[in-house]
Coordinates of C-alpha atoms and ligand atoms in Angstrom, one line a residue:
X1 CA -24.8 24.7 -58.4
X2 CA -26.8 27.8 -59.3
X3 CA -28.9 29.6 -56.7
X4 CA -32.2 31.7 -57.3
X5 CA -31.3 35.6 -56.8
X6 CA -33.6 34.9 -53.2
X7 CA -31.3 32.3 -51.9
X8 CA -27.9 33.8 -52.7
X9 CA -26.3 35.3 -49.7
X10 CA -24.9 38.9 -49.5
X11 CA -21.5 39.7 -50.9
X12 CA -19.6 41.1 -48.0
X13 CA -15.7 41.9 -46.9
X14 CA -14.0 40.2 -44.5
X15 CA -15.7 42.0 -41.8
X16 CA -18.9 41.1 -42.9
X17 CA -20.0 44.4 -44.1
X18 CA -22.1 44.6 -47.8
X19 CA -20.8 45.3 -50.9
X20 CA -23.2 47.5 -53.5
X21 CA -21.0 46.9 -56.2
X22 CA -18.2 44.6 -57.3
X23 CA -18.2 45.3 -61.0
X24 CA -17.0 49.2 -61.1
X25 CA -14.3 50.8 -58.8
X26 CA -15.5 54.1 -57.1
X27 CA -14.0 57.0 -58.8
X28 CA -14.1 60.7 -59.3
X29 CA -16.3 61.1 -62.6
X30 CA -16.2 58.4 -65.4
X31 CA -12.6 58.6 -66.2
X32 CA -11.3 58.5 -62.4
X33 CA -8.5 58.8 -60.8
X34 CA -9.8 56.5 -58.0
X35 CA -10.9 57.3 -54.4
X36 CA -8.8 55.7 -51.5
X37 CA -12.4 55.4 -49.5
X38 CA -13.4 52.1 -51.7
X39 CA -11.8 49.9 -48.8
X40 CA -13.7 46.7 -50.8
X41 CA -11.2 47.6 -53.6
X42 CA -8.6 48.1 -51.0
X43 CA -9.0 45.0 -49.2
X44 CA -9.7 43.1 -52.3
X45 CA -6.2 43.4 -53.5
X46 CA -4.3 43.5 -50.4
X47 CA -5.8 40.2 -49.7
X48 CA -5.0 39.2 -53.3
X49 CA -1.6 40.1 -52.7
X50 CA -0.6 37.8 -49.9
X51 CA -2.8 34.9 -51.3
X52 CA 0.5 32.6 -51.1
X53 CA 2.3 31.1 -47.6
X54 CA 5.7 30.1 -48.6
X55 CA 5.9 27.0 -50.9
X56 CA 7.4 23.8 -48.9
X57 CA 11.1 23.8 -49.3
X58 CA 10.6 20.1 -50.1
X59 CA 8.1 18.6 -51.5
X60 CA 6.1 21.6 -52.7
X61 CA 4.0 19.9 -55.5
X62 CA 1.9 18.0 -54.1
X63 CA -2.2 16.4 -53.7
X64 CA -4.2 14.8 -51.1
X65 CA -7.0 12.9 -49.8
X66 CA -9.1 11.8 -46.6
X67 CA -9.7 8.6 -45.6
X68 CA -10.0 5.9 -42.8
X69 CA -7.5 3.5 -41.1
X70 CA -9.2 -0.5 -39.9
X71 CA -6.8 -2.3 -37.9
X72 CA -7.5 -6.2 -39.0
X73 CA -4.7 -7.7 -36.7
X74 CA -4.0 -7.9 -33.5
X75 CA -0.4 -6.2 -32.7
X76 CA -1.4 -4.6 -29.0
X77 CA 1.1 -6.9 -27.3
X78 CA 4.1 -4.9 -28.8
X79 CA 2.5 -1.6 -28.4
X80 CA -0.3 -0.1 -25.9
X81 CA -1.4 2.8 -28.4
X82 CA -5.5 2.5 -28.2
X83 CA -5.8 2.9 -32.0
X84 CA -4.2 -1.0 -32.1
X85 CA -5.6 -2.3 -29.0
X86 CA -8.6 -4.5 -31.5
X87 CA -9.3 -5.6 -34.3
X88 CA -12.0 -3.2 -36.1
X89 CA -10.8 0.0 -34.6
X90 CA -10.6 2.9 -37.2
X91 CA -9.6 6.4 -37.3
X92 CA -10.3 8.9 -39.7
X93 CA -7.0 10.0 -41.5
X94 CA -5.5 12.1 -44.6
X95 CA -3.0 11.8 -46.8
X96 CA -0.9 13.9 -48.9
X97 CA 1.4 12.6 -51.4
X98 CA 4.6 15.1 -53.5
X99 CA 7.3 15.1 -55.8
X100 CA 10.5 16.1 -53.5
X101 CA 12.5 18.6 -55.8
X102 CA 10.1 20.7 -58.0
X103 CA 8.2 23.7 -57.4
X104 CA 4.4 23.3 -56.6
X105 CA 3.8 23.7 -60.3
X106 CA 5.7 21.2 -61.6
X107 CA 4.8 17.7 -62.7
X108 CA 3.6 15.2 -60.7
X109 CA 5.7 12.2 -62.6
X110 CA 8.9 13.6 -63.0
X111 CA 11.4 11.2 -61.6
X112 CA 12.3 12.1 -58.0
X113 CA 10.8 10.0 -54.5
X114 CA 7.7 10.3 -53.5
X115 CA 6.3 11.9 -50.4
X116 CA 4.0 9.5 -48.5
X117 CA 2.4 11.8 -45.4
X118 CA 0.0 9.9 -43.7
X119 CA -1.9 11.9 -40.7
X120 CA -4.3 9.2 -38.4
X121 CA -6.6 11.3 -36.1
X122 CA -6.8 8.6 -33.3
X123 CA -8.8 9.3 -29.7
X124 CA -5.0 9.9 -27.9
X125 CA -4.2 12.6 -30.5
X126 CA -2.8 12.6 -33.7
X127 CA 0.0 9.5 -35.1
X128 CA 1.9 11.7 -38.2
X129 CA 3.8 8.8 -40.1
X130 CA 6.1 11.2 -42.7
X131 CA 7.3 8.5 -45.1
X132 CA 8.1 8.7 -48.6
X133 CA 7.4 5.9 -51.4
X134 CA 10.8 4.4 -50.9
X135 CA 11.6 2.0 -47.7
X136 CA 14.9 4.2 -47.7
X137 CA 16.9 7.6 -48.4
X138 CA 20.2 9.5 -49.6
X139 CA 21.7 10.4 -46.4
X140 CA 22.0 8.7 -43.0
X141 CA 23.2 11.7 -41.3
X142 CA 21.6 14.9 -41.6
X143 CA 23.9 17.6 -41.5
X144 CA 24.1 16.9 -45.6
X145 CA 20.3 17.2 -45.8
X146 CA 20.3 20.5 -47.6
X147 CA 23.7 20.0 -49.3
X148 CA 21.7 17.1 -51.2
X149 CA 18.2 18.9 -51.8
X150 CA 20.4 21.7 -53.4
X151 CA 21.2 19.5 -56.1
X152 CA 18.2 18.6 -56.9
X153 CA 17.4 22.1 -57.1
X154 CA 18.2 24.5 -59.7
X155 CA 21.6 26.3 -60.4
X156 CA 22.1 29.4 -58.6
X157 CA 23.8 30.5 -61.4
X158 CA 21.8 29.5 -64.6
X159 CA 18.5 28.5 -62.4
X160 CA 18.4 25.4 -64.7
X161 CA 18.7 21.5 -63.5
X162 CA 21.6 20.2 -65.1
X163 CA 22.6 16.6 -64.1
X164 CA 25.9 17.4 -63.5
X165 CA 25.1 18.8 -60.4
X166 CA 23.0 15.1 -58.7
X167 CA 25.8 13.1 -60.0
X168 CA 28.8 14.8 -58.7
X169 CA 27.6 15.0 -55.3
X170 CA 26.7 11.0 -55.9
X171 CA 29.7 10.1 -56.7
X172 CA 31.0 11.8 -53.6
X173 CA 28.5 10.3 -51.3
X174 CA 28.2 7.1 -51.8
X175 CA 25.6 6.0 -49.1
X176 CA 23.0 7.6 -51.3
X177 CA 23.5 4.9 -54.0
X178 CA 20.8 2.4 -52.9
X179 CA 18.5 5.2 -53.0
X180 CA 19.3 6.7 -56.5
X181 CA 19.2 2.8 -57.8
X182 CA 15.6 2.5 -56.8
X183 CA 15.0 6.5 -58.0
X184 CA 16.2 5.4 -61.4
X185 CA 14.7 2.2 -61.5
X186 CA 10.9 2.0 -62.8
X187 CA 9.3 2.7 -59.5
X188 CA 11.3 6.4 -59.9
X189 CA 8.1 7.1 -61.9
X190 CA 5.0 6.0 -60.1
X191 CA 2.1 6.2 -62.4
X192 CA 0.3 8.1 -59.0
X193 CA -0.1 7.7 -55.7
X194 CA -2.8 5.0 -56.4
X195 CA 0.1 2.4 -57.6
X196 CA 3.1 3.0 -55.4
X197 CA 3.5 1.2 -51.6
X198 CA 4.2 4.0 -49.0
X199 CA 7.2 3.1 -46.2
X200 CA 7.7 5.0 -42.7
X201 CA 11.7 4.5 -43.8
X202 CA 12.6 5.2 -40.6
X203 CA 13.1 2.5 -38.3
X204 CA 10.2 3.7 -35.4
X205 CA 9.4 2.2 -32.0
X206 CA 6.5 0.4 -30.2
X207 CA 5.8 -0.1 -26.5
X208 CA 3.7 -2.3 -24.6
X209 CA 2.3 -1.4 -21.1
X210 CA 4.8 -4.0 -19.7
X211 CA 7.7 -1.8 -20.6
X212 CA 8.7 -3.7 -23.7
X213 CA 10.3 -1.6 -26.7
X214 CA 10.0 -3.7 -30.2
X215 CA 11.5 -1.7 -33.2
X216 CA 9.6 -1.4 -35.7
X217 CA 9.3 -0.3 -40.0
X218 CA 5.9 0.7 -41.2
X219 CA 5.0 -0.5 -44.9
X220 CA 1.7 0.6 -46.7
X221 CA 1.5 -2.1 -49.5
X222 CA -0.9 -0.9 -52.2
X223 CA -3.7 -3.2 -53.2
X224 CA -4.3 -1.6 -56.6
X225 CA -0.4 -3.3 -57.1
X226 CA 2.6 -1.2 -58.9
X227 CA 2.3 0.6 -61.8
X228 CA 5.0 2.8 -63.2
X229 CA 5.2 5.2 -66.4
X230 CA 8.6 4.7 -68.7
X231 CA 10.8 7.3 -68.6
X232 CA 9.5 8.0 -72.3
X233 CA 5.6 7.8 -71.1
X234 CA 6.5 10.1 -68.3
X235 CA 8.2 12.7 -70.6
X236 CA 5.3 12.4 -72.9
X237 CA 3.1 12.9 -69.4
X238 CA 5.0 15.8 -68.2
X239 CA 4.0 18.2 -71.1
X240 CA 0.4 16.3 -71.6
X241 CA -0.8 17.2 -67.8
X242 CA 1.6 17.7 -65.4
X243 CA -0.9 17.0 -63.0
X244 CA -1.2 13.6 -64.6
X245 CA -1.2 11.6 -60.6
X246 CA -3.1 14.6 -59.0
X247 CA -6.0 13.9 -61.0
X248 CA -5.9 9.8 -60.9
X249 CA -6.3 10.2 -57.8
X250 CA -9.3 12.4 -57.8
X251 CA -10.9 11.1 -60.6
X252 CA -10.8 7.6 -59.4
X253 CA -11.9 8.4 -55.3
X254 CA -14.8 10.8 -57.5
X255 CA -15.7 7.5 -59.1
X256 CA -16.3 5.5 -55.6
X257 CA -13.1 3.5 -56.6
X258 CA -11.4 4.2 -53.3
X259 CA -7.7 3.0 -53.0
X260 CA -6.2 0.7 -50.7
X261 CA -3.2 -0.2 -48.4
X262 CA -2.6 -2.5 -46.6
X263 CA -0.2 -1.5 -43.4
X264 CA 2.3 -4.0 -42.6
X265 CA 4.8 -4.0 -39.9
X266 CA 8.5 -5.7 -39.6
X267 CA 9.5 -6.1 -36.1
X268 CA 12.5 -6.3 -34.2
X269 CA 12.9 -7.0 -30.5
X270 CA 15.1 -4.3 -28.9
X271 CA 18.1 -6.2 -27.9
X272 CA 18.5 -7.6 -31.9
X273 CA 19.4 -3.8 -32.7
X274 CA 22.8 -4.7 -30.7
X275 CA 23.7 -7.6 -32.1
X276 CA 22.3 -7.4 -36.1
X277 CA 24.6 -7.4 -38.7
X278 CA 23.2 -4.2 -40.2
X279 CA 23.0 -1.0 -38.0
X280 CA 19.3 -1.1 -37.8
X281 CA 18.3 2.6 -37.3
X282 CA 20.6 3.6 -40.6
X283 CA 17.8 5.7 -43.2
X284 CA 20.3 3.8 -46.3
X285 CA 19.2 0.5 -45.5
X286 CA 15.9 -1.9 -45.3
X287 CA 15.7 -5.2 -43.4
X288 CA 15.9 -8.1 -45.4
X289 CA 12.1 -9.7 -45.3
X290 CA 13.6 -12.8 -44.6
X291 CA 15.2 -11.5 -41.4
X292 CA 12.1 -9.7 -40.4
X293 CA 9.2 -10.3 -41.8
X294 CA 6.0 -8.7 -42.5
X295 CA 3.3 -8.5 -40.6
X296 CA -0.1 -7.2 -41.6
X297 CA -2.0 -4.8 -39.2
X298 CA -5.0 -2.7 -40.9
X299 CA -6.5 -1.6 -44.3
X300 CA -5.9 1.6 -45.2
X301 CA -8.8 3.4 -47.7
X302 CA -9.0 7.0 -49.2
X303 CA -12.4 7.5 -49.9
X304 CA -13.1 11.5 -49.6
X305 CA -11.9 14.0 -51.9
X306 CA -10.9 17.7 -50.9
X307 CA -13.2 20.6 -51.1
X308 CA -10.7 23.3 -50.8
X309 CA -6.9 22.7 -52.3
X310 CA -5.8 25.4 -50.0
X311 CA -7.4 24.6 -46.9
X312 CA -6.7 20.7 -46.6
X313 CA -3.5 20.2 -49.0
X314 CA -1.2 23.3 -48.6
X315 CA -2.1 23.7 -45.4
X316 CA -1.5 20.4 -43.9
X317 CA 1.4 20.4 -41.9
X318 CA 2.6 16.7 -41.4
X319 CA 5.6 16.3 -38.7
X320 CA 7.5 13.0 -37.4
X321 CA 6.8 14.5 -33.9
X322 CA 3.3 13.3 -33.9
X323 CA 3.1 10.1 -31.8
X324 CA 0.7 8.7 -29.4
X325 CA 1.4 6.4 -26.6
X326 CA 3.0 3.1 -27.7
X327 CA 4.7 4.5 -30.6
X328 CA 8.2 6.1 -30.1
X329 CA 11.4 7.1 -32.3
X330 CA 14.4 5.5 -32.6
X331 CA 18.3 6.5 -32.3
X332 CA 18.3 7.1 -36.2
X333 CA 20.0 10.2 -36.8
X334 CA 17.6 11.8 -39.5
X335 CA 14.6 10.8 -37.9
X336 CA 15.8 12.7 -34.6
X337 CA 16.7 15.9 -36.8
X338 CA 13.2 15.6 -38.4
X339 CA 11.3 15.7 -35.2
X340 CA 12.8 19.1 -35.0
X341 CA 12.6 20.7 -38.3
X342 CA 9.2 19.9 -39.2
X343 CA 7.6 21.7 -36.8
X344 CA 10.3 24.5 -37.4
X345 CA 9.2 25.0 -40.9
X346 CA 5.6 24.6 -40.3
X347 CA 5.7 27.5 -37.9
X348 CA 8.0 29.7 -40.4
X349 CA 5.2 28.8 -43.2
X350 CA 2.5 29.2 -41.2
X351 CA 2.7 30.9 -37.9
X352 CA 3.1 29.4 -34.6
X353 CA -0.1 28.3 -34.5
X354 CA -0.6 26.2 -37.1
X355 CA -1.9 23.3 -35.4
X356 CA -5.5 25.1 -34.6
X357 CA -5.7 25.0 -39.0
X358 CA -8.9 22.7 -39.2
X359 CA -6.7 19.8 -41.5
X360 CA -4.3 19.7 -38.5
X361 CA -6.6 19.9 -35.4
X362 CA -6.7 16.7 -33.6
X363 CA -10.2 14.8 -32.9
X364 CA -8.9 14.5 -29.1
X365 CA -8.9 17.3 -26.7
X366 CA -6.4 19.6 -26.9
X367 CA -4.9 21.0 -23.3
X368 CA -2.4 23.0 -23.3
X369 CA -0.8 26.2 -21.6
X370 CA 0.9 27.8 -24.6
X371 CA -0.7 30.8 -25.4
X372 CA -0.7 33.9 -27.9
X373 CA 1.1 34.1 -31.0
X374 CA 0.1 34.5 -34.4
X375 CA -3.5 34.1 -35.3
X376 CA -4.5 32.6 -32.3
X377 CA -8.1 31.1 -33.0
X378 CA -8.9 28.0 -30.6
X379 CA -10.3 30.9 -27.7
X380 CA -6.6 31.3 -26.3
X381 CA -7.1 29.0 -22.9
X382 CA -10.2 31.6 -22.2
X383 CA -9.5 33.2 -18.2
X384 CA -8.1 30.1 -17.1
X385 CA -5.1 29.6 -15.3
X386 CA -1.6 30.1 -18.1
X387 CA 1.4 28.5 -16.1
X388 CA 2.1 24.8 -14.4
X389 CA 1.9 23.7 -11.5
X390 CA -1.1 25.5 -10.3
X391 CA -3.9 25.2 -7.9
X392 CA -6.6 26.0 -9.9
X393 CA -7.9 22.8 -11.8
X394 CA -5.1 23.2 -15.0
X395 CA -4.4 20.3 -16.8
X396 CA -2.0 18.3 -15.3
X397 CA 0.7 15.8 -16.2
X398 CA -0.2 11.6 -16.9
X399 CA 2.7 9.9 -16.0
X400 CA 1.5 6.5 -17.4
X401 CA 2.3 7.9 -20.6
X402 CA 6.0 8.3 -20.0
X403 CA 8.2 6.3 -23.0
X404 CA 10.2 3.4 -21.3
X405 CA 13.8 4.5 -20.3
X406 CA 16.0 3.7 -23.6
X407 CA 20.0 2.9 -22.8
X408 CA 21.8 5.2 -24.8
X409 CA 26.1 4.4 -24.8
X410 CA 28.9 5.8 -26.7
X411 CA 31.2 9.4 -26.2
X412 CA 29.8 12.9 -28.0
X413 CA 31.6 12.9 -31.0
X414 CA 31.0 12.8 -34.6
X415 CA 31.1 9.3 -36.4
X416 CA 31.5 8.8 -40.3
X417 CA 29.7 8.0 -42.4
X418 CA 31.6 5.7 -44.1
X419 CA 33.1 3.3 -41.8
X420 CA 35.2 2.0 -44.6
X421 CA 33.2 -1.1 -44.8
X422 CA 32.3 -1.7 -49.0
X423 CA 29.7 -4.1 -47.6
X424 CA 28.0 -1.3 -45.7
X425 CA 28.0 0.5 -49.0
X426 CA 27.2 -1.9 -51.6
X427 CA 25.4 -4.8 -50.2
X428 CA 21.8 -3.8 -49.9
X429 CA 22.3 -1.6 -53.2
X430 CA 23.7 -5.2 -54.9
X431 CA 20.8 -7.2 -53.0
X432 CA 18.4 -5.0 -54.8
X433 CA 20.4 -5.5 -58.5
X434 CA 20.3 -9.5 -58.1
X435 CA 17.4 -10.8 -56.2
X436 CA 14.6 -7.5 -56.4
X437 CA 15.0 -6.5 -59.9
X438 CA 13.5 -8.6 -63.1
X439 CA 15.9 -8.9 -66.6
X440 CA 13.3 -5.7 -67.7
X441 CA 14.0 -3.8 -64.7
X442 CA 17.7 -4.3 -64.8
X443 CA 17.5 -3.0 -68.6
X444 CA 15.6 -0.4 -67.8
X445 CA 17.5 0.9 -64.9
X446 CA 21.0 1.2 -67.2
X447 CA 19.3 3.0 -69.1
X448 CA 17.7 5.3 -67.2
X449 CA 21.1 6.1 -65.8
X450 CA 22.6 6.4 -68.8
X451 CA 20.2 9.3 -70.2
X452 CA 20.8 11.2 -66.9
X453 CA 24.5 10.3 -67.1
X454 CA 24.9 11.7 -70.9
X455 CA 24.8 15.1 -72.3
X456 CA 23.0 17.0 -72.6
X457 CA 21.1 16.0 -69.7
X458 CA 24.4 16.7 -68.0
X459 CA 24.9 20.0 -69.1
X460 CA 28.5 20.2 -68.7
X461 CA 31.4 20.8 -71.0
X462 CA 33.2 18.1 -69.6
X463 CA 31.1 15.2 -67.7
X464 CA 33.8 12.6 -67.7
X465 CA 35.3 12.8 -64.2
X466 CA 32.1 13.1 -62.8
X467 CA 31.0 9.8 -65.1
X468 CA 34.3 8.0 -63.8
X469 CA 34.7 8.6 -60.6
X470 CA 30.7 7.4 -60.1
X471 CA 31.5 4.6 -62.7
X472 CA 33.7 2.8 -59.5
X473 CA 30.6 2.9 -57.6
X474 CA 28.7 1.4 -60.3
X475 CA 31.8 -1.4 -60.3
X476 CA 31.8 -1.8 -56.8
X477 CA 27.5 -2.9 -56.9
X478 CA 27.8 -5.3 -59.2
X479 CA 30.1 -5.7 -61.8
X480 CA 26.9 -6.0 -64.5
X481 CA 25.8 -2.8 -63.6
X482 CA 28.9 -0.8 -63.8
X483 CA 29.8 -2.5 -67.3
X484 CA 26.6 -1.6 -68.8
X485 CA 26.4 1.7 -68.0
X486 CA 30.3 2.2 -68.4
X487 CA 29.4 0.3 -72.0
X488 CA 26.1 3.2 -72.6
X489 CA 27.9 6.1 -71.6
X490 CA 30.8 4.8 -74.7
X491 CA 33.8 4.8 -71.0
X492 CA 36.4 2.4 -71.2
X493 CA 35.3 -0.8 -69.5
X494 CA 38.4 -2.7 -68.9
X495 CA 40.1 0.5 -68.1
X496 CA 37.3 1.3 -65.3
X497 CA 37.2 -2.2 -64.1
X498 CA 41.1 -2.3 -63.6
X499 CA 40.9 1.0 -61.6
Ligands
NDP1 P1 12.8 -9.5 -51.1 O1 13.1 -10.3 -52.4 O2 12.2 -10.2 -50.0 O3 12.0 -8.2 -51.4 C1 12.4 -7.3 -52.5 C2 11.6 -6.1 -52.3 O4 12.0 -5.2 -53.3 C3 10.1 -6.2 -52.5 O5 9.5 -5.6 -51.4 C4 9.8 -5.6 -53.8 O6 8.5 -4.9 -53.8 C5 10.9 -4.5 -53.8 N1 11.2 -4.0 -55.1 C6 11.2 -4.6 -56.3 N2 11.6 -3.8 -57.3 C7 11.9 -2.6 -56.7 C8 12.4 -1.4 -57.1 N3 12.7 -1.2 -58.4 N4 12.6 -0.4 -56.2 C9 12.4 -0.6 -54.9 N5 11.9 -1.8 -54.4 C10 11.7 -2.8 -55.3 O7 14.3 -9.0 -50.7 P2 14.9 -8.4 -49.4 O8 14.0 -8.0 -48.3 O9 16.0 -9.4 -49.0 O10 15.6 -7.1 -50.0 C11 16.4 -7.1 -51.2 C12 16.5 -5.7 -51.7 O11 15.2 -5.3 -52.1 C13 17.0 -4.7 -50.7 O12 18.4 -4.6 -50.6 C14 16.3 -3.5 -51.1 O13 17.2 -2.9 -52.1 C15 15.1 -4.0 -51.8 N6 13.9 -3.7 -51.0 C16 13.7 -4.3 -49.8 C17 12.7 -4.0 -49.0 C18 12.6 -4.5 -47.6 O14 11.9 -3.9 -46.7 N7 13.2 -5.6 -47.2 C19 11.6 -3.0 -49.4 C20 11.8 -2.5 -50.7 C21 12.9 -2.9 -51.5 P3 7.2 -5.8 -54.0 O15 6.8 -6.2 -52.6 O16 6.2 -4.8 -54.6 O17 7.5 -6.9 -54.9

């Protein structure tokens, strides 16, 4: 909005000190050279010049929103977090939704999972839930995190994204199939964030103040239902406005049509996890509804656009880690390594104190005796007392807080990852070719894996033992499956089928 000359304020450096002049550089005589004194120039361009923190390694492209959380049922017997102790409580909360593999430029519906961080500032700190749009991943063990995200990546060599590249390492880890079925299946391109349910994945815990431990899978069901863009619409998309979900988003919470989820829980009492026939805390795998059902817990509603991209969305550091009372982890193995490396690559991006960044300071007080470090803004703990235990009125430890005690049993060693068990591999991936998918979305699926499958999307000389050796997979899911797309990519079917 424009301001009368009288009501604008004063142009000034970062220090706060008057600029005369921001049109002409200060220099000896009209044709310069320039003098080193102009420090607005200076400090202009310095500042210019380290504009950028690091992109995300993962999920660098990506848009947000603020919003509140209503619980609308009552779950506080399975956990004693204050947020769900009634029905009506709310907490003011943002989101931020990504691509995984592209650079922060890149388009918002290119086919790849979606990032689904949800941050809920509650009154006993902030709850982080770090989920992605799909209710599972491509790894269950997360030493082969980065080997994966590599190949969605570009080629050291060429710094393209040939195909080659995803499927090879597919077809040589074959837990990841479930995941890449429902990647190139239609919900692989959400229309935006608006049409796509959101999942914690991992399998989390609650606790109650009796001691009780109740696993537990978040699901954010979306009440404007799904809506996905072909793989021909998003093509078309991707060179119309890459920011094609960014701006749904925006344009539709600009509009006062604020977007819904409903937050649904499956629960599982702690002894099941011994005894179920799937290992429950395993990132490749959901649980059946009709083994665990869905329950419904609150209403989630983004209904405030950002003000400043930087500020709220590239600067909102979202990390597993973030729990509250009443809500725990679990044994899976990625979860565990994600409690660690989020915060690690917060601090690299941002500095150690990161969490003082207005997006990620918590509505509760904060009490804490770190100190120092890197842009320290929060007043630093002021004069008082820097180490624990003390006698001087620090803050002190509140032991009704403690987690239950969990019973951990096995020997330190390192497990497979494929037991051997085709079962293990292929059942949930076959469950979701026969009883989730619709005649359309089995059609469209082959052929979304055939176009990746093919040159030149391939980009390799030779694709065909790459195409074979994933082909058994294929086999080994369904039968259907692997015959279509052995019959799209022009392979042998009997031969593949004998094999
Ligand atoms: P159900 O028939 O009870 O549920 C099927 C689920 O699949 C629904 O949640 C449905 O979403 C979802 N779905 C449909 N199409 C796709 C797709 N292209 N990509 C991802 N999800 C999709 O079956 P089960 O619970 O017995 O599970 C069967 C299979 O469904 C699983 O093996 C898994 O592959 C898939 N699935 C299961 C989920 C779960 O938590 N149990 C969650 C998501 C997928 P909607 O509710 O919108 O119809």
């Amino acid at each position: 909005m424009e301001k009368s000359d009288t009501t604008r304020p004063t142009m000034t450096t970062e220090s706060g000190n008057a600029i005369p002049n921001n049109q002409n550089s200060l220099t000896a005589g009209p044709r310069g050279p320039m003098l080193m004194q102009d420090y607005a120039l200076i400090e202009k361009m310095a500042h210019f010049n380290r504009e950028r923190v690091p992109e995300r390694v993962v999920h660098a492209k990506g848009y947000g929103a603020h919003g509140t959380f209503t619980i609308t049922q009552d779950i506080s017997k399975f956990t004693r977090a204050k947020l769900f102790s009634k029905v009506g409580n709310s907490c003011p909360m943002f989101a931020r939704f990504s691509t995984v593999g592209g650079e922060s430029g890149s388009a918002d519906i290119a086919r790849d999972p979606r990032g689904f961080s949800l941050k809920f500032y509650t009154e006993e700190g902030n709850w982080d839930l770090v989920g992605n749009n799909t209710p599972i991943f491509f790894i269950r063990d997360p030493l082969k995190f980065s080997d994966f995200i590599r190949t969605q990546k570009r080629d050291p060599g060429t710094h393209l994204k040939p195909h080659w590249r995803r499927w090879d390492y597919w077809s040589l880890s074959p837990e990841a199939i479930h995941q890449v079925m429902i990647l190139y299946s239609d919900r692989g391109t959400p229309y935006s964030a608006r049409f796509m349910h959101g999942y914690g994945s991992h399998t989390f815990s609650f606790w109650n103040n009796a001691g009780e431990r109740t696993w537990v899978k978040f699901h954010l069901i979306s009440q404007q239902g799904i809506k996905n863009a072909s793989d021909a619409e998003a093509t078309r998309l991707m060179g119309e406005n890459p920011d094609s979900s960014t701006k749904d988003l925006h344009d539709a919470i600009a509009a006062g049509d604020f977007p819904k989820w409903t937050m649904k829980v499956q629960l599982m009492p702690e002894r099941d996890a011994e005894t179920y026939k799937w290992n429950p805390f395993d990132l490749t795998k959901v649980w059946p509804h009709d083994d665990y059902p869905l329950h419904d817990v609150g209403v989630m509603e983004l209904n405030r656009n950002v003000e400043n991209y930087f500020a709220e969305v590239e600067q909102a550091a979202f990390e597993p880690s973030n729990v509250v009372p009443g809500i725990g982890f679990s044994p899976d193995k990625v979860l565990q390594n994600r409690i660690l490396s989020y915060g690690d690559a917060h601090r690299y991006r941002m500095g150690v104190n990161y969490q003082q960044v207005p997006i990620n300071q918590p509505k509760a007080p904060v009490a804490t005796y770190n100190r120092d470090g890197l842009l320290r803004v929060d007043g630093n703990g002021g004069g008082g007392v820097d180490y624990e235990p003390n006698s001087f009125n620090g803050p002190k430890e509140d032991p009704s807080v403690a987690e239950p005690p969990i019973r951990i049993d096995g020997n330190a060693d390192r497990y497979t990852t494929y037991p051997g068990d085709d079962n293990d591999l292929y059942g949930q991936p076959r469950a979701l070719w026969e009883k989730a998918l619709d005649d359309q979305g089995r059609t469209n699926l082959v052929e979304n894996i055939v176009g990746s499958m093919s040159n030149p999307t391939m980009g390799i000389a030779d694709p065909r033992p790459i195409q074979e050796r994933m082909l058994k997979h294929w086999h080994k899911v369904h039968p259907d499956l692997g015959g279509r797309i052995a019959k799209g990519l022009g392979l042998d079917q009997r031969r593949q089928a004998a094999e």
